[in-house]
Amino acid sequence: MVIAANLKTNLTRAKTAQYVDALEAFLKQHAIGQKVLVFPATSNLVTSQAHVTLGVQNAYPTQNGAFTGEIGLEQLEEFAIKTILIGHSERRHVLGESQETLVSKFNFFKEQGFEILYCIGEPLEVREAGEEAMMAYLEAQYAGIDTTYEKLIIAYEPVWAIGTGKTPTLEDIESLHAKLKAKSKAPLLYGGSVNMKNYQEVLALQNVDGVLVGGASLVVEDFAQMCLFAQTLNK
Ligand code: PEP
């Protein structure tokens, strides 16, 4: 399974280093063999450890150059980062990244052999418009994306569930994941208000290959418990 922490714009450099060290020690102690990804704020990047893989929440599709406020491959290479999050709903909807922009990032980092955690998900009004509208919306988020890329991981994250404490029903997650699995064989994670109350039932669902966790991942002990539980599922 894949258990991923999106730390977003939280923690300092020192606190992130403590977080990664504590998580690494826990995973080692419990011999956890699941894929554990941590995406810290860009200023807090550190290199991956034996059990914890560090990824970047965003980067510009360039080696280097005149792209104010962005980082490129040269900066990622310093930390040997080879994992990137692309298509998160906050980048799509808050920062206005278009599908075209995401595709250019995807292609660039695919070319560089990165592991790509690609996020899709519908806003509330789309979900409320019904099944057909929702599937059409999600379909459009696959446009231009190589769904056969061997280092691809997909996260289904309904926008209305992110950071809100609301989640789809377990039945809804299961049935949607079954449909999405038909589009790509890539591991498929669920994300959106996964927390200490619901992570076990979400992880146990059929066609859920892991979780992408925002708010609840900030407490390293909690995130570590999710990794431990994933290990017991033997999926
Ligand atoms: C996310 O932002 O990817 C996320 C899933 O956030 P949260 O867990 O806080 O809903």
mmCIF file of C-alpha atoms and ligand atoms in Angstrom:
data_model
loop_
_atom_site.group_PDB
_atom_site.id
_atom_site.type_symbol
_atom_site.label_atom_id
_atom_site.label_comp_id
_atom_site.label_asym_id
_atom_site.label_seq_id
_atom_site.Cartn_x
_atom_site.Cartn_y
_atom_site.Cartn_z
ATOM 1 C CA MET A 1 0.000 0.000 0.000
ATOM 2 C CA VAL A 2 0.970 3.639 -0.317
ATOM 3 C CA ILE A 3 0.536 5.922 2.678
ATOM 4 C CA ALA A 4 1.230 9.555 1.866
ATOM 5 C CA ALA A 5 1.404 12.689 4.007
ATOM 6 C CA ASN A 6 0.803 16.067 2.409
ATOM 7 C CA LEU A 7 2.176 18.522 4.967
ATOM 8 C CA LYS A 8 1.148 21.479 2.769
ATOM 9 C CA THR A 9 2.335 24.881 4.075
ATOM 10 C CA ASN A 10 2.899 23.622 7.609
ATOM 11 C CA LEU A 11 5.813 22.971 9.958
ATOM 12 C CA THR A 12 9.236 24.604 10.031
ATOM 13 C CA ARG A 13 12.424 23.136 8.660
ATOM 14 C CA ALA A 14 13.453 21.898 12.123
ATOM 15 C CA LYS A 15 10.015 20.419 12.841
ATOM 16 C CA THR A 16 9.908 18.674 9.474
ATOM 17 C CA ALA A 17 13.314 17.105 10.110
ATOM 18 C CA GLN A 18 12.066 15.879 13.518
ATOM 19 C CA TYR A 19 8.910 14.555 11.861
ATOM 20 C CA VAL A 20 10.803 12.576 9.239
ATOM 21 C CA ASP A 21 13.292 11.226 11.799
ATOM 22 C CA ALA A 22 10.505 10.117 14.150
ATOM 23 C CA LEU A 23 8.574 8.480 11.317
ATOM 24 C CA GLU A 24 11.656 6.726 9.994
ATOM 25 C CA ALA A 25 12.463 5.352 13.463
ATOM 26 C CA PHE A 26 8.890 4.066 13.873
ATOM 27 C CA LEU A 27 8.782 2.401 10.457
ATOM 28 C CA LYS A 28 12.141 0.776 11.091
ATOM 29 C CA GLN A 29 11.140 -0.428 14.559
ATOM 30 C CA HIS A 30 7.968 -2.034 13.188
ATOM 31 C CA ALA A 31 9.634 -3.314 10.005
ATOM 32 C CA ILE A 32 7.016 -1.580 7.873
ATOM 33 C CA GLY A 33 7.459 -2.389 4.221
ATOM 34 C CA GLN A 34 4.672 -0.186 2.828
ATOM 35 C CA LYS A 35 5.509 2.733 0.557
ATOM 36 C CA VAL A 36 5.477 5.809 2.811
ATOM 37 C CA LEU A 37 5.650 9.195 1.103
ATOM 38 C CA VAL A 38 6.011 12.571 2.817
ATOM 39 C CA PHE A 39 5.515 15.840 0.953
ATOM 40 C CA PRO A 40 6.874 18.716 3.069
ATOM 41 C CA ALA A 41 6.806 22.419 2.241
ATOM 42 C CA THR A 42 9.464 23.132 -0.373
ATOM 43 C CA SER A 43 11.718 25.036 2.047
ATOM 44 C CA ASN A 44 11.738 21.989 4.340
ATOM 45 C CA LEU A 45 12.937 19.363 1.877
ATOM 46 C CA VAL A 46 15.329 16.742 3.188
ATOM 47 C CA THR A 47 16.627 13.617 1.513
ATOM 48 C CA SER A 48 14.696 10.357 1.632
ATOM 49 C CA GLN A 49 15.538 7.812 4.308
ATOM 50 C CA ALA A 50 15.429 4.026 4.160
ATOM 51 C CA HIS A 51 11.667 3.808 4.825
ATOM 52 C CA VAL A 52 10.406 7.338 4.212
ATOM 53 C CA THR A 53 10.451 8.713 0.696
ATOM 54 C CA LEU A 54 10.424 12.488 0.428
ATOM 55 C CA GLY A 55 8.537 14.124 -2.394
ATOM 56 C CA VAL A 56 7.918 17.670 -3.538
ATOM 57 C CA GLN A 57 4.432 19.233 -3.496
ATOM 58 C CA ASN A 58 5.138 21.199 -6.665
ATOM 59 C CA ALA A 59 7.936 22.107 -9.055
ATOM 60 C CA TYR A 60 8.259 23.840 -12.394
ATOM 61 C CA PRO A 61 8.998 21.719 -15.455
ATOM 62 C CA THR A 62 12.510 23.037 -15.991
ATOM 63 C CA GLN A 63 16.117 22.245 -15.155
ATOM 64 C CA ASN A 64 16.562 25.847 -13.922
ATOM 65 C CA GLY A 65 15.984 29.332 -15.341
ATOM 66 C CA ALA A 66 13.962 32.523 -14.972
ATOM 67 C CA PHE A 67 10.813 31.264 -13.205
ATOM 68 C CA THR A 68 10.432 33.503 -10.175
ATOM 69 C CA GLY A 69 9.079 31.739 -7.135
ATOM 70 C CA GLU A 70 9.435 28.266 -8.589
ATOM 71 C CA ILE A 71 11.966 25.478 -8.182
ATOM 72 C CA GLY A 72 13.244 23.125 -10.861
ATOM 73 C CA LEU A 73 15.173 19.940 -11.275
ATOM 74 C CA GLU A 74 18.480 21.426 -10.210
ATOM 75 C CA GLN A 75 17.104 22.298 -6.770
ATOM 76 C CA LEU A 76 15.428 18.891 -6.398
ATOM 77 C CA GLU A 77 18.587 17.055 -7.344
ATOM 78 C CA GLU A 78 20.341 18.583 -4.362
ATOM 79 C CA PHE A 79 18.018 16.509 -2.133
ATOM 80 C CA ALA A 80 17.845 13.569 -4.559
ATOM 81 C CA ILE A 81 14.061 14.089 -4.777
ATOM 82 C CA LYS A 82 12.478 11.804 -7.387
ATOM 83 C CA THR A 83 8.814 11.966 -6.322
ATOM 84 C CA ILE A 84 6.337 14.743 -7.129
ATOM 85 C CA LEU A 85 2.699 15.554 -6.396
ATOM 86 C CA ILE A 86 0.867 16.876 -9.469
ATOM 87 C CA GLY A 87 -2.743 17.998 -9.824
ATOM 88 C CA HIS A 88 -3.620 18.563 -6.180
ATOM 89 C CA SER A 89 -6.945 20.372 -5.973
ATOM 90 C CA GLU A 90 -5.367 23.310 -4.150
ATOM 91 C CA ARG A 91 -3.066 23.822 -7.127
ATOM 92 C CA ARG A 92 -5.936 23.366 -9.569
ATOM 93 C CA HIS A 93 -8.508 25.515 -7.801
ATOM 94 C CA VAL A 94 -6.639 27.915 -5.498
ATOM 95 C CA LEU A 95 -3.579 28.492 -7.677
ATOM 96 C CA GLY A 96 -5.387 28.130 -10.986
ATOM 97 C CA GLU A 97 -3.307 25.428 -12.661
ATOM 98 C CA SER A 98 -4.962 24.263 -15.866
ATOM 99 C CA GLN A 99 -5.007 20.700 -17.156
ATOM 100 C CA GLU A 100 -2.579 21.879 -19.852
ATOM 101 C CA THR A 101 -0.097 23.105 -17.210
ATOM 102 C CA LEU A 102 -0.433 19.874 -15.266
ATOM 103 C CA VAL A 103 0.160 17.807 -18.390
ATOM 104 C CA SER A 104 3.346 19.715 -19.155
ATOM 105 C CA LYS A 105 4.571 19.094 -15.598
ATOM 106 C CA PHE A 106 3.553 15.448 -15.839
ATOM 107 C CA ASN A 107 5.405 14.916 -19.111
ATOM 108 C CA PHE A 108 8.527 16.710 -17.956
ATOM 109 C CA PHE A 109 8.829 14.791 -14.691
ATOM 110 C CA LYS A 110 7.897 11.514 -16.370
ATOM 111 C CA GLU A 111 10.760 12.115 -18.812
ATOM 112 C CA GLN A 112 13.008 12.508 -15.775
ATOM 113 C CA GLY A 113 11.803 9.188 -14.337
ATOM 114 C CA PHE A 114 10.000 10.691 -11.337
ATOM 115 C CA GLU A 115 7.408 8.817 -9.342
ATOM 116 C CA ILE A 116 4.259 10.900 -9.854
ATOM 117 C CA LEU A 117 1.370 11.095 -7.418
ATOM 118 C CA TYR A 118 -1.354 12.542 -9.621
ATOM 119 C CA CYS A 119 -4.525 13.852 -7.968
ATOM 120 C CA ILE A 120 -8.029 14.006 -9.374
ATOM 121 C CA GLY A 121 -11.331 14.927 -7.769
ATOM 122 C CA GLU A 122 -14.577 16.779 -8.299
ATOM 123 C CA PRO A 123 -15.938 19.915 -6.583
ATOM 124 C CA LEU A 124 -19.262 19.701 -4.744
ATOM 125 C CA GLU A 125 -21.378 21.249 -7.499
ATOM 126 C CA VAL A 126 -20.131 18.617 -9.929
ATOM 127 C CA ARG A 127 -20.935 15.778 -7.549
ATOM 128 C CA GLU A 128 -24.386 17.251 -7.021
ATOM 129 C CA ALA A 129 -24.921 17.410 -10.778
ATOM 130 C CA GLY A 130 -25.069 13.605 -10.828
ATOM 131 C CA GLU A 131 -23.066 10.554 -11.784
ATOM 132 C CA GLU A 132 -22.711 11.358 -15.482
ATOM 133 C CA ALA A 133 -21.422 14.898 -14.880
ATOM 134 C CA MET A 134 -19.061 13.653 -12.235
ATOM 135 C CA MET A 135 -17.537 10.933 -14.387
ATOM 136 C CA ALA A 136 -17.152 13.381 -17.285
ATOM 137 C CA TYR A 137 -15.365 15.820 -14.966
ATOM 138 C CA LEU A 138 -12.996 13.149 -13.669
ATOM 139 C CA GLU A 139 -12.425 11.863 -17.193
ATOM 140 C CA ALA A 140 -11.238 15.332 -18.240
ATOM 141 C CA GLN A 141 -8.630 15.223 -15.481
ATOM 142 C CA TYR A 142 -7.076 12.185 -17.156
ATOM 143 C CA ALA A 143 -6.728 14.077 -20.454
ATOM 144 C CA GLY A 144 -3.120 14.107 -21.635
ATOM 145 C CA ILE A 145 -1.931 11.938 -18.736
ATOM 146 C CA ASP A 146 -0.132 8.679 -19.481
ATOM 147 C CA THR A 147 -2.155 6.367 -17.263
ATOM 148 C CA THR A 148 0.168 3.468 -18.105
ATOM 149 C CA TYR A 149 3.277 5.178 -16.709
ATOM 150 C CA GLU A 150 4.883 2.601 -14.435
ATOM 151 C CA LYS A 151 5.804 5.145 -11.756
ATOM 152 C CA LEU A 152 2.315 6.638 -11.570
ATOM 153 C CA ILE A 153 0.193 6.634 -8.412
ATOM 154 C CA ILE A 154 -3.286 8.200 -8.585
ATOM 155 C CA ALA A 155 -5.124 9.808 -5.677
ATOM 156 C CA TYR A 156 -8.874 10.316 -5.866
ATOM 157 C CA GLU A 157 -9.616 13.300 -3.646
ATOM 158 C CA PRO A 158 -13.069 14.863 -3.833
ATOM 159 C CA VAL A 159 -12.455 18.603 -3.469
ATOM 160 C CA TRP A 160 -15.378 19.005 -1.064
ATOM 161 C CA ALA A 161 -13.841 16.414 1.270
ATOM 162 C CA ILE A 162 -10.422 18.046 1.564
ATOM 163 C CA GLY A 163 -9.903 19.631 4.954
ATOM 164 C CA THR A 164 -13.654 19.708 5.654
ATOM 165 C CA GLY A 165 -14.198 16.624 7.816
ATOM 166 C CA LYS A 166 -16.727 15.400 5.226
ATOM 167 C CA THR A 167 -16.155 12.217 3.273
ATOM 168 C CA PRO A 168 -18.081 10.204 0.717
ATOM 169 C CA THR A 169 -19.696 7.074 2.172
ATOM 170 C CA LEU A 170 -17.541 3.968 2.190
ATOM 171 C CA GLU A 171 -19.842 2.491 -0.476
ATOM 172 C CA ASP A 172 -19.318 5.564 -2.664
ATOM 173 C CA ILE A 173 -15.553 5.373 -2.329
ATOM 174 C CA GLU A 174 -15.584 1.685 -3.168
ATOM 175 C CA SER A 175 -17.819 1.995 -6.209
ATOM 176 C CA LEU A 176 -15.998 5.021 -7.597
ATOM 177 C CA HIS A 177 -12.620 3.386 -7.077
ATOM 178 C CA ALA A 178 -13.829 0.356 -8.992
ATOM 179 C CA LYS A 179 -14.696 2.630 -11.941
ATOM 180 C CA LEU A 180 -11.394 4.495 -11.745
ATOM 181 C CA LYS A 181 -9.443 1.247 -11.561
ATOM 182 C CA ALA A 182 -10.839 0.393 -14.965
ATOM 183 C CA LYS A 183 -9.074 3.478 -16.369
ATOM 184 C CA SER A 184 -5.605 2.781 -14.982
ATOM 185 C CA LYS A 185 -3.823 -0.037 -13.210
ATOM 186 C CA ALA A 186 -1.807 2.479 -11.164
ATOM 187 C CA PRO A 187 -2.172 2.231 -7.377
ATOM 188 C CA LEU A 188 -5.245 4.247 -6.434
ATOM 189 C CA LEU A 189 -5.287 6.177 -3.152
ATOM 190 C CA TYR A 190 -8.219 7.852 -1.467
ATOM 191 C CA GLY A 191 -7.729 11.343 0.013
ATOM 192 C CA GLY A 192 -10.024 13.837 1.724
ATOM 193 C CA SER A 193 -10.539 14.065 5.496
ATOM 194 C CA VAL A 194 -8.914 10.743 6.294
ATOM 195 C CA ASN A 195 -8.440 10.863 10.044
ATOM 196 C CA MET A 196 -7.916 8.711 13.110
ATOM 197 C CA LYS A 197 -11.600 7.792 13.198
ATOM 198 C CA ASN A 198 -11.971 6.559 9.632
ATOM 199 C CA TYR A 199 -8.554 5.476 8.317
ATOM 200 C CA GLN A 200 -9.004 1.787 9.124
ATOM 201 C CA GLU A 201 -12.276 1.398 7.275
ATOM 202 C CA VAL A 202 -11.050 3.436 4.322
ATOM 203 C CA LEU A 203 -7.796 1.492 4.010
ATOM 204 C CA ALA A 204 -9.657 -1.801 4.214
ATOM 205 C CA LEU A 205 -11.893 -1.014 1.210
ATOM 206 C CA GLN A 206 -11.544 -2.952 -1.992
ATOM 207 C CA ASN A 207 -9.686 -1.013 -4.700
ATOM 208 C CA VAL A 208 -8.201 1.384 -2.149
ATOM 209 C CA ASP A 209 -4.449 0.966 -2.390
ATOM 210 C CA GLY A 210 -3.606 3.585 0.199
ATOM 211 C CA VAL A 211 -4.415 7.055 1.442
ATOM 212 C CA LEU A 212 -3.213 10.619 0.906
ATOM 213 C CA VAL A 213 -3.580 12.464 4.194
ATOM 214 C CA GLY A 214 -3.418 16.206 4.816
ATOM 215 C CA GLY A 215 -4.447 17.612 8.200
ATOM 216 C CA ALA A 216 -4.337 14.326 10.117
ATOM 217 C CA SER A 217 -0.806 13.614 8.922
ATOM 218 C CA LEU A 218 0.596 16.586 10.833
ATOM 219 C CA VAL A 219 0.697 14.555 14.032
ATOM 220 C CA VAL A 220 3.471 12.118 13.248
ATOM 221 C CA GLU A 221 2.277 9.528 15.772
ATOM 222 C CA ASP A 222 -1.129 9.426 14.061
ATOM 223 C CA PHE A 223 0.336 9.130 10.594
ATOM 224 C CA ALA A 224 2.641 6.375 11.834
ATOM 225 C CA GLN A 225 -0.413 4.427 13.110
ATOM 226 C CA MET A 226 -1.923 4.586 9.630
ATOM 227 C CA CYS A 227 1.277 3.103 8.196
ATOM 228 C CA LEU A 228 1.231 0.376 10.847
ATOM 229 C CA PHE A 229 -2.382 -0.528 10.111
ATOM 230 C CA ALA A 230 -1.705 -0.658 6.360
ATOM 231 C CA GLN A 231 0.989 -3.221 7.093
ATOM 232 C CA THR A 232 -1.513 -5.497 8.838
ATOM 233 C CA LEU A 233 -3.872 -5.529 5.841
ATOM 234 C CA ASN A 234 -1.487 -7.491 3.697
ATOM 235 C CA LYS A 235 -2.959 -6.027 0.465
HETATM 236 C C1 PEP B 1 -5.053 16.705 0.880
HETATM 237 O O1 PEP B 1 -4.946 17.916 0.873
HETATM 238 O O2 PEP B 1 -4.465 16.015 0.032
HETATM 239 C C2 PEP B 1 -5.906 16.116 1.903
HETATM 240 C C3 PEP B 1 -6.318 14.900 1.719
HETATM 241 O O3 PEP B 1 -6.239 16.911 2.974
HETATM 242 P P1 PEP B 1 -7.099 16.501 4.271
HETATM 243 O O4 PEP B 1 -6.647 15.130 4.671
HETATM 244 O O5 PEP B 1 -6.752 17.530 5.281
HETATM 245 O O6 PEP B 1 -8.511 16.507 3.844
#
